[in-house]
Coordinates of C-alpha atoms in Angstrom, one line a residue:
M1 CA -0.2 0.4 0.1
N2 CA 1.8 2.8 -1.2
S3 CA 1.3 6.2 1.2
E4 CA -1.7 7.6 -1.1
D5 CA -3.6 4.8 0.5
K6 CA -3.0 5.2 3.8
P7 CA -5.7 6.2 6.1
A8 CA -5.5 9.9 7.5
T9 CA -4.2 9.0 11.2
T10 CA -6.2 11.2 13.8
A11 CA -3.6 11.2 16.8
I12 CA -3.3 13.7 19.1
K13 CA 0.0 15.7 19.4
W14 CA 2.0 16.4 22.8
D15 CA 4.4 18.9 22.4
A16 CA 7.1 19.4 24.9
L17 CA 6.8 21.5 27.7
E18 CA 9.2 24.4 28.7
S19 CA 10.5 23.9 32.4
N20 CA 8.4 27.7 33.0
P21 CA 7.2 28.3 36.3
E22 CA 4.8 31.2 34.3
V23 CA 4.1 28.8 32.2
L24 CA 3.4 25.9 34.5
T25 CA 1.2 28.3 36.7
N26 CA -0.8 29.3 33.5
L27 CA -1.0 25.4 32.2
A28 CA -2.1 25.0 35.7
R29 CA -4.3 27.7 36.2
A30 CA -5.9 26.2 32.8
L31 CA -6.7 22.9 34.9
G32 CA -8.4 24.2 37.0
M33 CA -6.0 26.1 39.9
T34 CA -7.1 27.9 42.1
E35 CA -5.4 31.4 42.8
S36 CA -3.9 30.5 46.2
Y37 CA -1.2 28.3 44.6
V38 CA 1.8 29.2 42.4
F39 CA 4.4 27.4 40.3
D40 CA 7.8 28.8 41.5
D41 CA 11.4 28.3 40.9
V42 CA 13.4 26.1 43.8
L43 CA 16.3 28.4 43.4
G44 CA 19.1 25.7 44.9
L45 CA 19.4 22.6 47.0
D46 CA 21.0 23.5 49.7
E47 CA 19.1 24.0 53.0
E48 CA 19.4 27.1 53.2
L49 CA 17.9 27.8 50.2
L50 CA 15.1 26.0 51.0
F51 CA 12.9 28.1 52.7
A52 CA 9.5 28.0 50.7
T53 CA 6.1 27.6 52.9
G54 CA 3.2 26.1 51.8
V55 CA 4.7 23.9 49.7
E56 CA 2.2 20.6 48.2
A57 CA 4.6 19.4 45.2
V58 CA 8.1 19.9 43.7
I59 CA 8.6 18.7 39.7
L60 CA 11.7 18.1 39.3
L61 CA 13.0 18.8 35.2
Y62 CA 16.1 16.9 34.6
P63 CA 18.6 15.8 31.1
G64 CA 17.7 12.3 29.2
G65 CA 21.2 10.2 29.6
G66 CA 22.5 11.4 32.7
E67 CA 22.6 9.2 35.2
H68 CA 20.7 8.7 38.4
R69 CA 19.7 5.8 41.2
Q70 CA 16.4 4.9 42.1
T71 CA 16.1 4.3 46.2
G72 CA 12.8 3.9 47.6
A73 CA 10.3 0.9 46.9
A74 CA 7.9 0.2 43.6
A75 CA 4.7 1.2 45.3
N76 CA 2.9 -2.2 45.8
E77 CA -0.3 -1.2 47.9
D78 CA -3.0 0.0 46.3
N79 CA -3.1 4.0 48.2
H80 CA -6.6 5.2 46.9
N81 CA -5.7 8.5 47.9
L82 CA -2.8 8.1 45.4
F83 CA -3.6 9.7 41.7
F84 CA -1.1 8.5 39.2
L85 CA -0.9 7.9 35.9
E86 CA 1.1 6.2 33.4
Q87 CA 3.0 8.0 30.0
T88 CA 1.5 5.8 27.3
E89 CA 2.7 5.8 24.5
G90 CA 0.1 8.2 22.7
L91 CA 1.5 11.1 25.7
G92 CA 4.2 12.0 23.9
N93 CA 6.5 14.4 25.1
A94 CA 3.3 15.4 27.9
C95 CA 5.6 14.5 30.6
G96 CA 5.5 18.3 32.4
T97 CA 1.9 18.3 31.6
I98 CA 1.6 14.8 33.4
A99 CA 4.0 16.2 36.0
V100 CA 1.5 18.8 36.9
I101 CA -1.9 17.1 36.8
H102 CA 0.7 14.4 39.3
A103 CA 1.4 17.5 41.7
L104 CA -2.4 19.1 41.5
A105 CA -4.1 15.5 41.9
N106 CA -2.1 15.0 45.3
S107 CA -1.9 17.9 46.8
T108 CA -2.6 17.8 51.1
K109 CA -5.2 20.6 50.4
R110 CA -6.5 19.7 47.4
G111 CA -9.8 21.4 48.0
D112 CA -7.5 25.4 48.7
V113 CA -5.6 24.0 45.4
L114 CA -8.5 22.7 42.3
S115 CA -11.3 24.4 41.7
D116 CA -14.5 22.3 40.2
G117 CA -12.5 22.7 36.5
M118 CA -11.2 20.6 34.1
L119 CA -9.0 18.0 35.9
T120 CA -11.4 17.4 38.8
K121 CA -13.7 16.6 36.0
F122 CA -10.8 14.2 34.3
M123 CA -10.0 12.9 38.3
K124 CA -13.8 11.7 38.2
G125 CA -14.6 10.0 34.9
A126 CA -11.1 8.3 36.4
S127 CA -12.1 7.3 39.3
G128 CA -11.2 3.1 39.6
S129 CA -8.9 2.9 36.9
N130 CA -6.0 1.6 36.2
C131 CA -2.8 3.4 35.7
S132 CA -2.6 2.8 32.4
K133 CA -6.0 3.5 31.3
I134 CA -6.1 7.1 32.6
G135 CA -3.2 7.8 31.1
S136 CA -4.6 6.4 27.5
D137 CA -7.3 8.6 28.7
L138 CA -5.8 11.3 28.9
G139 CA -3.8 11.0 25.3
N140 CA -7.4 10.5 23.8
D141 CA -8.4 13.8 25.7
K142 CA -9.1 16.5 23.0
E143 CA -9.7 19.4 25.0
L144 CA -6.6 18.8 28.0
N145 CA -4.7 18.4 24.6
A146 CA -5.6 22.0 23.4
I147 CA -4.9 22.9 26.6
H148 CA -1.4 21.8 27.2
Q149 CA -0.7 22.8 23.6
R150 CA -2.1 26.0 23.9
F151 CA 1.2 26.9 26.7
V152 CA 3.3 24.8 24.6
Q153 CA 3.3 27.9 22.4
Q154 CA 4.1 29.9 24.9
G155 CA 7.1 29.2 26.5
Q156 CA 10.5 30.9 25.9
S157 CA 12.0 28.8 22.8
S158 CA 9.2 27.2 20.1
A159 CA 7.7 24.0 20.6
M160 CA 10.8 20.9 19.7
S161 CA 10.4 17.9 17.4
E162 CA 9.9 15.0 19.7
D163 CA 13.4 13.7 18.2
H164 CA 14.8 16.4 19.8
V165 CA 13.2 16.3 23.9
D166 CA 16.1 15.6 25.9
Y167 CA 14.6 16.0 29.0
H168 CA 12.1 14.9 32.0
F169 CA 9.8 16.1 34.1
I170 CA 8.8 13.4 37.3
C171 CA 6.8 15.3 40.7
F172 CA 7.7 14.4 44.2
V173 CA 4.7 14.5 46.9
N174 CA 3.2 13.3 50.1
V175 CA -0.1 11.2 50.5
K176 CA -1.4 9.9 53.3
D177 CA -2.6 6.1 52.9
S178 CA -5.5 4.5 55.0
K179 CA -4.1 4.6 58.1
G180 CA -2.9 8.0 58.0
N181 CA 0.6 7.7 57.8
V182 CA 2.5 10.0 55.0
H183 CA 4.1 8.7 52.4
L184 CA 6.9 10.5 50.1
Y185 CA 6.1 9.4 46.6
E186 CA 8.3 9.5 43.6
L187 CA 6.2 10.0 40.5
D188 CA 7.1 9.2 36.6
G189 CA 4.9 7.8 34.6
F190 CA 7.4 7.3 31.9
Q191 CA 9.0 4.0 32.6
P192 CA 10.2 1.8 29.7
E193 CA 12.2 -0.7 31.3
R194 CA 9.2 -1.6 32.9
G195 CA 7.1 -1.6 29.8
R196 CA 10.1 -3.6 27.9
N197 CA 8.9 -6.6 31.0
G198 CA 5.5 -5.5 30.4
Q199 CA 4.3 -4.3 33.7
P200 CA 2.8 -1.0 33.9
A201 CA 4.9 2.0 35.4
V202 CA 4.5 2.1 38.7
P203 CA 4.9 5.0 41.7
I204 CA 8.2 5.0 43.9
D205 CA 7.6 4.6 47.5
H206 CA 10.7 6.3 49.8
G207 CA 8.3 5.4 53.2
T208 CA 6.5 6.6 56.1
G209 CA 6.8 9.2 58.5
F210 CA 6.9 12.2 56.7
N211 CA 5.8 15.5 57.3
P212 CA 3.6 17.4 54.8
D213 CA 5.8 21.1 56.0
N214 CA 9.1 19.8 55.4
L215 CA 8.2 18.9 51.8
L216 CA 10.8 20.6 50.1
K217 CA 13.5 19.6 51.7
D218 CA 12.2 15.9 52.5
A219 CA 12.5 15.8 47.7
A220 CA 14.9 18.4 47.6
K221 CA 17.6 15.3 49.5
I222 CA 16.4 12.8 46.7
I223 CA 17.2 15.0 44.5
K224 CA 20.5 15.5 45.4
S225 CA 21.3 12.3 46.1
N226 CA 20.1 10.3 43.1
Y227 CA 20.1 13.3 40.3
V228 CA 22.5 15.8 40.9
E229 CA 25.4 14.9 42.7
R230 CA 25.5 11.5 40.5
N231 CA 25.9 14.1 37.8
P232 CA 28.2 16.6 38.5
D233 CA 28.6 18.4 35.4
E234 CA 25.4 18.9 34.2
L235 CA 24.1 22.2 35.0
R236 CA 20.6 21.6 33.0
F237 CA 18.1 20.5 36.0
S238 CA 15.8 22.2 37.1
V239 CA 13.8 22.4 40.2
I240 CA 9.9 23.6 40.7
A241 CA 7.4 24.3 43.6
L242 CA 3.9 24.3 43.5
Q243 CA 3.7 26.8 46.9
K244 CA 1.8 29.1 48.1
P245 CA 2.6 32.7 46.2
Q246 CA 5.7 33.9 48.5

């Protein structure tokens, strides 16, 4: 069959977002984030720079091709308070929007962070679905895709083709389990090594006993030891916090 005989594709395109707090804030507002929260740069990972208060999530952007180690354990128990989706094949370069969704959906103060908007509607529709199904549903959601693509265009640099993206967004959040224990989760919906083995992506659980007031410092320790210190010559790390305006 030649190219003229092939049926037209209706694949939805997900271009890469910039690691830009203003873009992420505006994207989150379009998804339903209230005016009480913003995304803002974390200026460094040394303790004296980790002074922001009211932090509800921490997003890390790190370069592809670098080294990192995984500590914590694959979460093997269902925590119904945790919202997690897999970056399935149809989601292209949606990792920035997925990190924003993970940040907003897992806030310990979700009622203050999220209004009854697009993301809340999507989450209600996803109730009871596994992470792969939620990812597939996001990949086919034209309204959420239109919001994503709108903010791709608002970045300071032009949209990059899929072949030239060499960075990835992940998210750190505190979520309580059914017993009230506070976990620190590392949420990365793109786990190709598990996919090659026919397994879905899973949240990484860094354990319990955490205080949500210390999320920024706790996440910074993991980012520093597992990502930054393993790539001492790499400068392209970016850390952004979902927080109250300072």
